[in-house]
Short mmCIF file of C-alpha atoms (C1' of nucleotides) in Angstrom, two decimals:
data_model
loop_
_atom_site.label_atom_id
_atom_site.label_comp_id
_atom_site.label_asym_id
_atom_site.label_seq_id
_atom_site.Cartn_x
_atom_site.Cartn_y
_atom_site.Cartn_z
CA UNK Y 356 -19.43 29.42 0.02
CA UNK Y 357 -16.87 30.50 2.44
CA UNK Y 358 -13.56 28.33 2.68
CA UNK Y 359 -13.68 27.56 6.51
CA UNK Y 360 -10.76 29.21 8.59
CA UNK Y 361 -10.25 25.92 9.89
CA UNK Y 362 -7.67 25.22 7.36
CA UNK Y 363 -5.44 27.95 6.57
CA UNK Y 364 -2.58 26.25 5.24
CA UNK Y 365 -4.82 25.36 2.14
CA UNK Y 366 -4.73 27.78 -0.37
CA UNK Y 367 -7.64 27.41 -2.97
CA UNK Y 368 -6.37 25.01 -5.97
CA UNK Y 369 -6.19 27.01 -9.27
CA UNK Y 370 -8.28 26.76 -11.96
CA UNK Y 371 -5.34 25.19 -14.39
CA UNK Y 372 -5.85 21.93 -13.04
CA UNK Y 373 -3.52 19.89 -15.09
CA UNK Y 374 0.08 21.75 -13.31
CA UNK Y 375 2.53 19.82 -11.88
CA UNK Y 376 2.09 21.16 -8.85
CA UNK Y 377 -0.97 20.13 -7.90
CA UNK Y 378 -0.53 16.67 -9.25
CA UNK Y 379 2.22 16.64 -7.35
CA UNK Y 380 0.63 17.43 -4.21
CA UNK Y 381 -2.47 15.15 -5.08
CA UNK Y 382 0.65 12.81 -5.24
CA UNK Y 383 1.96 13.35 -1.48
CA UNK Y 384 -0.85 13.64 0.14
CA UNK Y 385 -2.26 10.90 -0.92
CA UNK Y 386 0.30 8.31 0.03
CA UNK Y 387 1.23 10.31 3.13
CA UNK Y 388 -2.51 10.83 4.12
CA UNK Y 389 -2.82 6.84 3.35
CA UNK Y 390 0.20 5.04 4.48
CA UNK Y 391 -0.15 7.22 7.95
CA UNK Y 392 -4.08 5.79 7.93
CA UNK Y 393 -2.61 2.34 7.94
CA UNK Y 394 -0.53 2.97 10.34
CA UNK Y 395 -2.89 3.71 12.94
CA UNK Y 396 -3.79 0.24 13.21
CA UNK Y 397 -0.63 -1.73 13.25
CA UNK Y 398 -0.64 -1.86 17.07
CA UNK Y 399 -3.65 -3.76 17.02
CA UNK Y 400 -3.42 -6.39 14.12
CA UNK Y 401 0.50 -6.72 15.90
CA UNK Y 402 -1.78 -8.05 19.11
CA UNK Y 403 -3.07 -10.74 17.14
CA UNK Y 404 -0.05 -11.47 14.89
CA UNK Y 405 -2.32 -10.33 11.92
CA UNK Y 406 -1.16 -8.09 9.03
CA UNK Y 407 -2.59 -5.44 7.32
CA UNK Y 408 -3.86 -8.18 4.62
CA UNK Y 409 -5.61 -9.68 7.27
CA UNK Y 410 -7.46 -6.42 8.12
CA UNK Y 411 -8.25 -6.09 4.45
CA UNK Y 412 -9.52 -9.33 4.34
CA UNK Y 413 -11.40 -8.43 7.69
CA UNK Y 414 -12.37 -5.04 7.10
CA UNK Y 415 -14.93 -6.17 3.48
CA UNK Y 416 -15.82 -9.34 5.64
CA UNK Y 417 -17.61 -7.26 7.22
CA UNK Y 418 -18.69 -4.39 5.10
CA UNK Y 419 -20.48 -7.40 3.11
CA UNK Y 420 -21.20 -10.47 5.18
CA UNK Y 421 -21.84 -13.72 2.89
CA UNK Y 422 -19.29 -12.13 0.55
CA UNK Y 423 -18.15 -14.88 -1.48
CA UNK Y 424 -14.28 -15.61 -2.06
CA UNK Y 425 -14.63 -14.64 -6.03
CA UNK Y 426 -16.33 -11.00 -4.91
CA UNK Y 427 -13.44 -10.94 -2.74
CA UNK Y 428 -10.51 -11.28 -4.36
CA UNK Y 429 -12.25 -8.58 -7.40
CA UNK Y 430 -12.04 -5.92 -4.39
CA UNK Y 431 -8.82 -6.78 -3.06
CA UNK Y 432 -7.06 -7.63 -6.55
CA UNK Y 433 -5.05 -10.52 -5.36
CA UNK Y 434 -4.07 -14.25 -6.27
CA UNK Y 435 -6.39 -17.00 -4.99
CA UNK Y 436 -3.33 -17.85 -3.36
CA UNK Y 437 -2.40 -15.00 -1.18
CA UNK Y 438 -6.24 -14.70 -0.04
CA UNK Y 439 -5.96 -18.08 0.99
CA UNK Y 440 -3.15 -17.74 3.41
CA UNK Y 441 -5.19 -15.22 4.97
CA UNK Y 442 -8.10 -16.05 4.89
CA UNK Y 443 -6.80 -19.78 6.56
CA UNK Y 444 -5.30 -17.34 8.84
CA UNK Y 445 -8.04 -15.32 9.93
CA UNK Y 446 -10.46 -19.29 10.10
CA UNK Y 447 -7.51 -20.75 12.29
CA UNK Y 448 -8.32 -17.61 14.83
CA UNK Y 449 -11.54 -17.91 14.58
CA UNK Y 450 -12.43 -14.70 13.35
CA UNK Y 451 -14.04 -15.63 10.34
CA UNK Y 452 -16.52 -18.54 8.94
CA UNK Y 453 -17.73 -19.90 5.94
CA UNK Y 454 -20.90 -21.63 5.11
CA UNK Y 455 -21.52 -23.16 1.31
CA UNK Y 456 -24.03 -20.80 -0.50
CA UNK Y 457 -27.48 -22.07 -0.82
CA UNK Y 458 -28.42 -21.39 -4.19
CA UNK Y 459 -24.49 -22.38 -5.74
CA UNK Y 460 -22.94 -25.02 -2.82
CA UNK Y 461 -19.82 -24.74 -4.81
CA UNK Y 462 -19.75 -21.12 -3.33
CA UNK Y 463 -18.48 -20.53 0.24
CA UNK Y 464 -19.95 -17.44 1.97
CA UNK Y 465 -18.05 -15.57 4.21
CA UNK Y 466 -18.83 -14.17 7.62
CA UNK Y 467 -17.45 -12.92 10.64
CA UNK Y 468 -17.62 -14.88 13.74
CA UNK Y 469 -18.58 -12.95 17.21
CA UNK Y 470 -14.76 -12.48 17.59
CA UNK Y 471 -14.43 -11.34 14.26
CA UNK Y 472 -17.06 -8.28 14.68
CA UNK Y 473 -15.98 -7.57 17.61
CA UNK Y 474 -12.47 -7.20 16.76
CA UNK Y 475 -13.12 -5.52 13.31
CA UNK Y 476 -14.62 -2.93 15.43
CA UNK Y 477 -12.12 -2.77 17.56
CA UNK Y 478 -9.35 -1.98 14.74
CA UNK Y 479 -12.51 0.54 12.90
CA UNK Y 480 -12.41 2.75 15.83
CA UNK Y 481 -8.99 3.50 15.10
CA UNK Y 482 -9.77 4.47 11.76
CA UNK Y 483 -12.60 6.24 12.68
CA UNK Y 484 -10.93 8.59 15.02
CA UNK Y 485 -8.26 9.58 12.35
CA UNK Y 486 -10.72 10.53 9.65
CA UNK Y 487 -13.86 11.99 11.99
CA UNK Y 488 -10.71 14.40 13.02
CA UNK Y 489 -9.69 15.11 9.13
CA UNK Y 490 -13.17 15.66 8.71
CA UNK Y 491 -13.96 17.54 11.64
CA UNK Y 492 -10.96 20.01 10.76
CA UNK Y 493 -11.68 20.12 6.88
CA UNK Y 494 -15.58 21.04 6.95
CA UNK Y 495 -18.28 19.09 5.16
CA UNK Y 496 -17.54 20.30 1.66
CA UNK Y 497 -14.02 19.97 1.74
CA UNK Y 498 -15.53 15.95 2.92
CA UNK Y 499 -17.53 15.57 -0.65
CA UNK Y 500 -14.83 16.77 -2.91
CA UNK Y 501 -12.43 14.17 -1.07
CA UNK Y 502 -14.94 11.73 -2.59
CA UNK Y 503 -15.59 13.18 -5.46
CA UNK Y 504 -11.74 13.01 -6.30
CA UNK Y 505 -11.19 9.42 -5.16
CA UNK Y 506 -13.96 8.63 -6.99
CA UNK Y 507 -12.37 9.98 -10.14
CA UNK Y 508 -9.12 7.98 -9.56
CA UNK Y 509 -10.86 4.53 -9.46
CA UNK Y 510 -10.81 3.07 -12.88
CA UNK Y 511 -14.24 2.93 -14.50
CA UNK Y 512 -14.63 -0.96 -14.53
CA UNK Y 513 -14.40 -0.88 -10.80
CA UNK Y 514 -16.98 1.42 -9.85
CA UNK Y 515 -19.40 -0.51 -9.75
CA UNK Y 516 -17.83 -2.70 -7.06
CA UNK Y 517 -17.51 -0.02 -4.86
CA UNK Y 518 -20.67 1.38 -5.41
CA UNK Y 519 -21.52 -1.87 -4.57
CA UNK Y 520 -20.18 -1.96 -1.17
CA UNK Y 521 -22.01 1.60 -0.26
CA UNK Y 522 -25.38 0.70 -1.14
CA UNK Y 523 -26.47 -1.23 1.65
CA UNK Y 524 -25.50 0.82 4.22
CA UNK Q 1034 -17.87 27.62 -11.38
CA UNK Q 1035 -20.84 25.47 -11.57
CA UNK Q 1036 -19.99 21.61 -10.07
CA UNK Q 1037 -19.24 19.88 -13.25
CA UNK Q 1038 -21.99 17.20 -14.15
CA UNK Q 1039 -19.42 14.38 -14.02
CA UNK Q 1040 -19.79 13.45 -10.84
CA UNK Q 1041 -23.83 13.01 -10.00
CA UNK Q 1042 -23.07 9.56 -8.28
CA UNK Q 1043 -21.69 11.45 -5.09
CA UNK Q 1044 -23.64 13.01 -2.62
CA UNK Q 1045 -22.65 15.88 -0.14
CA UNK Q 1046 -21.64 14.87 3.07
CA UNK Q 1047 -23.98 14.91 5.59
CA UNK Q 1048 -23.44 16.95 8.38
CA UNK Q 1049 -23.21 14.19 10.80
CA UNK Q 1050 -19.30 13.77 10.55
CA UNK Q 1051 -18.93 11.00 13.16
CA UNK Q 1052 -21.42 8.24 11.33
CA UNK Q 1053 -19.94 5.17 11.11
CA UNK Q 1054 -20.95 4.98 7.15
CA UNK Q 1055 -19.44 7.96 6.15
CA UNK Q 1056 -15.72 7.21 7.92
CA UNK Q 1057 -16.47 3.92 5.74
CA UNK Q 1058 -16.81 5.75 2.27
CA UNK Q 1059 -13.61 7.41 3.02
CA UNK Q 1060 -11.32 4.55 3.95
CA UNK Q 1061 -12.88 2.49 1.05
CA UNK Q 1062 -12.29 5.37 -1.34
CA UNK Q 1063 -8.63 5.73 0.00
CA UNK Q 1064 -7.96 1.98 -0.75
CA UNK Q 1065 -9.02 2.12 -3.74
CA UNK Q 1066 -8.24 5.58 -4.96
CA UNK Q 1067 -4.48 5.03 -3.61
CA UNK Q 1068 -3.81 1.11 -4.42
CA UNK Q 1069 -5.28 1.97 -8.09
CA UNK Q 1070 -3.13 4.91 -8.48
CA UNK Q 1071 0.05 3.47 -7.21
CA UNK Q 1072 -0.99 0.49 -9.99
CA UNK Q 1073 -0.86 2.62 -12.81
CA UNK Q 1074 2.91 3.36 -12.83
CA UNK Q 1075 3.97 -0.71 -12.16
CA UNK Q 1076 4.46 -1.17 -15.78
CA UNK Q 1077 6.47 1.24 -16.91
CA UNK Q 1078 8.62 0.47 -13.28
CA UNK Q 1079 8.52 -3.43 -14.22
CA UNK Q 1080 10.24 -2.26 -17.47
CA UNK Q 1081 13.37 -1.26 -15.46
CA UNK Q 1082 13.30 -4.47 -13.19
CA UNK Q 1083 12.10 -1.94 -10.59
CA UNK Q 1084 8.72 -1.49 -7.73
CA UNK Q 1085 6.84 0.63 -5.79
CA UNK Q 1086 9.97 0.92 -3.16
CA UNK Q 1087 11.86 2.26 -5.83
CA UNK Q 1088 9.74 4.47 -7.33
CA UNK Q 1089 9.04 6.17 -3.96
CA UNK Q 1090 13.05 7.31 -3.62
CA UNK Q 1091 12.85 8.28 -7.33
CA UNK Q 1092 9.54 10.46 -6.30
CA UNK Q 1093 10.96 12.30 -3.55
CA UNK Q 1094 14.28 12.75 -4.48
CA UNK Q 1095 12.85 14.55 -7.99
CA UNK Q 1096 11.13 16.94 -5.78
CA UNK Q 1097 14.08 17.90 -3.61
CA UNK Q 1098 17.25 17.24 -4.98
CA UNK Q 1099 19.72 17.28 -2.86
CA UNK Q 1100 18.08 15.37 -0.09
CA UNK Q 1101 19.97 13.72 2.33
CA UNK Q 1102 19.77 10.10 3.31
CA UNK Q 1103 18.49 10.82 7.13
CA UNK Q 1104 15.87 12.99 5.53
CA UNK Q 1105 14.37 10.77 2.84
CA UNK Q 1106 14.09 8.18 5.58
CA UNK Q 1107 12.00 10.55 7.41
CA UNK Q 1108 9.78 10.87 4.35
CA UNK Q 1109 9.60 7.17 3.67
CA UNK Q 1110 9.48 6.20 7.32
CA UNK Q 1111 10.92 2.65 6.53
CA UNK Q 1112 14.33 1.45 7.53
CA UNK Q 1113 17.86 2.26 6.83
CA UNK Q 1114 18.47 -0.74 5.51
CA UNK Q 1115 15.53 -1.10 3.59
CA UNK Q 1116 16.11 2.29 1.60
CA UNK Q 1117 20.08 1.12 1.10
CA UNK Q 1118 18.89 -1.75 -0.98
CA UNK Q 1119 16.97 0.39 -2.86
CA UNK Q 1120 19.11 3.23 -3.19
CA UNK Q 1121 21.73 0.76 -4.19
CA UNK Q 1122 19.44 -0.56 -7.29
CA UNK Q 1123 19.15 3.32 -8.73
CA UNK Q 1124 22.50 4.28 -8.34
CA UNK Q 1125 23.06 0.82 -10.21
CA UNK Q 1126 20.97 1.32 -12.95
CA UNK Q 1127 22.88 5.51 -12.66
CA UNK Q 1128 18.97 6.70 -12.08
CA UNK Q 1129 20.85 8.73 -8.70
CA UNK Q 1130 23.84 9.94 -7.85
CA UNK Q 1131 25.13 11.37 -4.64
CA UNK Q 1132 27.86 13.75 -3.55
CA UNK Q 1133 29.29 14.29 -0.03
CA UNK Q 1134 27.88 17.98 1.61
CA UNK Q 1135 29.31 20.99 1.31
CA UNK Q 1136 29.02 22.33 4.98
CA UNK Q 1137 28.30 18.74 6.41
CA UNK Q 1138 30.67 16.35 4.68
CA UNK Q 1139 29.45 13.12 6.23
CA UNK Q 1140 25.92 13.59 4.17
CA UNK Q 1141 25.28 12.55 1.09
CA UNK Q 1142 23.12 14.48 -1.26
CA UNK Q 1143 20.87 12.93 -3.31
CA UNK Q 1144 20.04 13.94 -6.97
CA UNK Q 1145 18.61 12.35 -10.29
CA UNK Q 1146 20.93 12.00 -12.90
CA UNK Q 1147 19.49 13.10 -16.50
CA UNK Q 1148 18.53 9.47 -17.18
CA UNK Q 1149 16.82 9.28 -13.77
CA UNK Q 1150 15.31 12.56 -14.57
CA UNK Q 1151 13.90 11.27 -17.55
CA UNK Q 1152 12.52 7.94 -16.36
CA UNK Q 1153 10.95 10.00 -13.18
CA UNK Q 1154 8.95 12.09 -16.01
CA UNK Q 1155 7.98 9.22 -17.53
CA UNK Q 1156 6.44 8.03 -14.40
CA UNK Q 1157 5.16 10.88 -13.37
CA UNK Q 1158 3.21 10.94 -16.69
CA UNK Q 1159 1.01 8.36 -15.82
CA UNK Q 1160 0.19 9.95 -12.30
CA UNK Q 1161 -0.33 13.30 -13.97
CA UNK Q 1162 -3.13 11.87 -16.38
CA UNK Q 1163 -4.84 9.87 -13.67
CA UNK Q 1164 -4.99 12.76 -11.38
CA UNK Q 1165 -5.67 15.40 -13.50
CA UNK Q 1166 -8.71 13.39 -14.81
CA UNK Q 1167 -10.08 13.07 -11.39
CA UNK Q 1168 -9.63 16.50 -11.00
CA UNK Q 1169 -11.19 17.46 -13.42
CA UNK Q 1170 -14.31 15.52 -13.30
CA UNK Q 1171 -14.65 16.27 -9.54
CA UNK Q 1172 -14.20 19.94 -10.20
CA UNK Q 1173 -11.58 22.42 -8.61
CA UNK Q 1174 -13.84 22.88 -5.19
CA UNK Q 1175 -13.74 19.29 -4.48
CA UNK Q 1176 -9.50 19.50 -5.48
CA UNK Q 1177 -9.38 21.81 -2.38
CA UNK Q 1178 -11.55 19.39 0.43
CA UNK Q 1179 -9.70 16.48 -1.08
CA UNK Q 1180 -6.05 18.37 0.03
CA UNK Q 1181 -7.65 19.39 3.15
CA UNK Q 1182 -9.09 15.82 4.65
CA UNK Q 1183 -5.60 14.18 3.22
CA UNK Q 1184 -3.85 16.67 5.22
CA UNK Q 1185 -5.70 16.18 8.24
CA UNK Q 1186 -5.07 12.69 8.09
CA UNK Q 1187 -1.25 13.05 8.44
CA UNK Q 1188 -0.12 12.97 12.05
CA UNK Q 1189 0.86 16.64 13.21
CA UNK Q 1190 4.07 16.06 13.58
CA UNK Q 1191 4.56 14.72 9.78
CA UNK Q 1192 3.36 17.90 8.70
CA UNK Q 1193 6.01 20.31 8.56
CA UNK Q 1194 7.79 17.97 6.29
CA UNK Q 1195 5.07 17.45 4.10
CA UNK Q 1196 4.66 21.25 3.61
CA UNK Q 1197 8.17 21.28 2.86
CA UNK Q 1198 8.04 19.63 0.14
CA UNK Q 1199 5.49 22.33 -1.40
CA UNK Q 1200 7.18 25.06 -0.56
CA UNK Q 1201 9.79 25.24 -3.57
CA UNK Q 1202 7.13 24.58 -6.05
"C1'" DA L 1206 -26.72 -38.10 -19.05
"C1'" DG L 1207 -22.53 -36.27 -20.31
"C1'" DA L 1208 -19.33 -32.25 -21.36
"C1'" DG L 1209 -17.58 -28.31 -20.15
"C1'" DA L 1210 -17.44 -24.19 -17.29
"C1'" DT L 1211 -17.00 -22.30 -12.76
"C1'" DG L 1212 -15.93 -21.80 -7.60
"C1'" DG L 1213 -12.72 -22.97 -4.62
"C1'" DG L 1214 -8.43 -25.34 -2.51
"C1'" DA L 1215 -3.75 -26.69 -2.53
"C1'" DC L 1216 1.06 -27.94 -4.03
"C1'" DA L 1217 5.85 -25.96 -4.95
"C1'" DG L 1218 8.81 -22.32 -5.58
"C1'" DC L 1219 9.89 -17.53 -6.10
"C1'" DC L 1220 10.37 -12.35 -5.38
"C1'" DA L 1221 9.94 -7.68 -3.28
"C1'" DT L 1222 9.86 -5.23 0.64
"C1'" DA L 1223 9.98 -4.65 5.04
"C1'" DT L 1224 11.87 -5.72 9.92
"C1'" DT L 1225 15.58 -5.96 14.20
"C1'" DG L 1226 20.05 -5.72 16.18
"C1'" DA L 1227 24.77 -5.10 16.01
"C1'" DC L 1228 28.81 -3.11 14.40
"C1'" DG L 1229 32.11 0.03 11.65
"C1'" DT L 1230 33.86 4.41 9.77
"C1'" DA L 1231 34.06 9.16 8.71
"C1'" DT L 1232 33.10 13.50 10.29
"C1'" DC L 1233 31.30 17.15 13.14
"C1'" DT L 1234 30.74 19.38 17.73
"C1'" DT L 1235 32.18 20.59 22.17
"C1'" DA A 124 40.18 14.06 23.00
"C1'" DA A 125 35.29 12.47 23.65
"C1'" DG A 126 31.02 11.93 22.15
"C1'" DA A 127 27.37 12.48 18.86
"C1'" DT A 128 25.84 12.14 14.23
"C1'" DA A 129 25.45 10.48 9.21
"C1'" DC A 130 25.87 6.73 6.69
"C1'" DG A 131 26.95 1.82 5.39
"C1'" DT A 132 26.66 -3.04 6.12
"C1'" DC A 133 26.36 -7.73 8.22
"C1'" DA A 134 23.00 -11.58 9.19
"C1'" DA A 135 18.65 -13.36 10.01
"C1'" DT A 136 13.65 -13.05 9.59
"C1'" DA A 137 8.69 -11.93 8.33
"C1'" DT A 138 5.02 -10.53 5.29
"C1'" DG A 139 2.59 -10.44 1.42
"C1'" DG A 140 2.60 -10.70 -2.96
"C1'" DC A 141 3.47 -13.69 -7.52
"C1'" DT A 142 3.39 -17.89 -11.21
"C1'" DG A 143 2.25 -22.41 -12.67
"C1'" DT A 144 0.00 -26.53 -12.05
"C1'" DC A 145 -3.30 -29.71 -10.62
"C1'" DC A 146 -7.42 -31.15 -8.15
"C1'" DC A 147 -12.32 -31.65 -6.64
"C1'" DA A 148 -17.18 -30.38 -6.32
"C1'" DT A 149 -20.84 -28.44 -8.46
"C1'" DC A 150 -23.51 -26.02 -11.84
"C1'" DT A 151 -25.12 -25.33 -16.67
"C1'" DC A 152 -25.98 -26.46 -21.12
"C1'" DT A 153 -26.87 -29.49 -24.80
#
DNA sequence: AGAGATGGGACAGCCATATTGACGTATCTT
DNA sequence: AAGATACGTCAATATGGCTGTCCCATCTCT
């Protein structure tokens, strides 16, 4: 169980896990590693005049077509409000539709239109080159205990939720 | 150093880096794992009339005191005008104080005063018990791939300062 | 059938955090 | 002395959140 020579700045973490240290650096890299991520797709929302609520919005659109506006705003942990505005943005470009659901018509499903996939795959690229490189230079175990960690940081009641989203594939 | 039982629910990463599902687990694990973190401090911030922004100056400026302005900005990669505000709150509320430089007298360092230092702890509390419980249910193998993916995630050019800041542990 | 719960939409007003661009002052460097 | 740098500050603007309230359509339960 070699540590790849791939990354050599990375010493090993210690066994004490509970120093400051390494929460500290758990810390940093973290909102470094994830405000950077965010970045990298500025330039293309900015095209559209969209925000990065908008990709949000976008992005579990289309991890879960027919996602209704309740499952929604669990995952993004907003007001009804503030999901509106976007998602009246996002209708308005025609990058998203809703139909009422069949078994509950007081439920509106939502779906992404042909523009919507196509540019949700457009801003996913960007995102995909940025981690297929982290992942590329940290080796596939470093990959699992990334998980494993984030995993650990999302409070127990939401779990499932994001379990949720990884099941159907 | 068995893998703790903790964690069954996560698989290893398959070898296939580039798969579209698996750059999908990570940037759904990121939003989560980082918007949930950053969460769990908002109270005791909200006690002080304070947010996120100003937590972020209090953050950095704990781990190198004596930061200057230019160099913070660097960090926080937002605006001169938009750190100003919030520098303005802290010194305000005496969480920071500043003093010219000794060889460059047009800087100002930044430092926490004890009452800053105090209510930084007290922050850092609640990111030092979410963490270390992830870390520890993940186990110290995955602690290691989760700081190597974050850091391949940060543009190359960010990385010098990041490593800076770990330097004087 | 009627009552209440639920899913969703919308009003008004507010706040925090970020932006750009321009300009000013003190200080350092050459 | 001239120019660059570090920092502060003006004004205007955008984004993305929030609360509180009220409404309508529809489902569920009795």
């Amino acid at each position: 169980m070699a540590v790849p020579s791939l990354a050599p700045a990375t010493p090993a973490a210690s066994p004490l896990f509970l120093r400051e240290h390494e929460v500290r650096r758990g810390v940093e890299l973290l909102f470094f590693g994830y405000t950077r991520l965010t970045r990298s797709i500025d330039e293309g929302l900015a095209e559209h005049g969209l925000g990065r609520a908008h990709h949000r919005a976008l992005y579990f659109i289309a991890r879960q077509p027919d996602l209704t506006i309740s499952e929604l705003l669990k995952i993004l942990a907003i007001t009804k409000q503030s999901l509106g505005r976007v998602l009246n943005d996002l209708s308005a470009r025609n990058l998203v539709e809703t139909r009422s659901g069949s078994a509950d018509r007081r439920q509106k499903l939502l779906r992404l239109t042909g523009e919507g996939k196509t540019f949700e795959a457009q801003l996913f690229e960007a995102l995909r080159t940025s981690l297929a490189t982290a992942y590329a230079a940290a080796g596939q175990e470093s990959v699992t205990g990334f998980w494993r960690v984030l995993e650990g940081l999302i409070p127990a009641e939401d779990r499932a939720m994001v379990a949720a989203l990884q099941k159907d594939i």
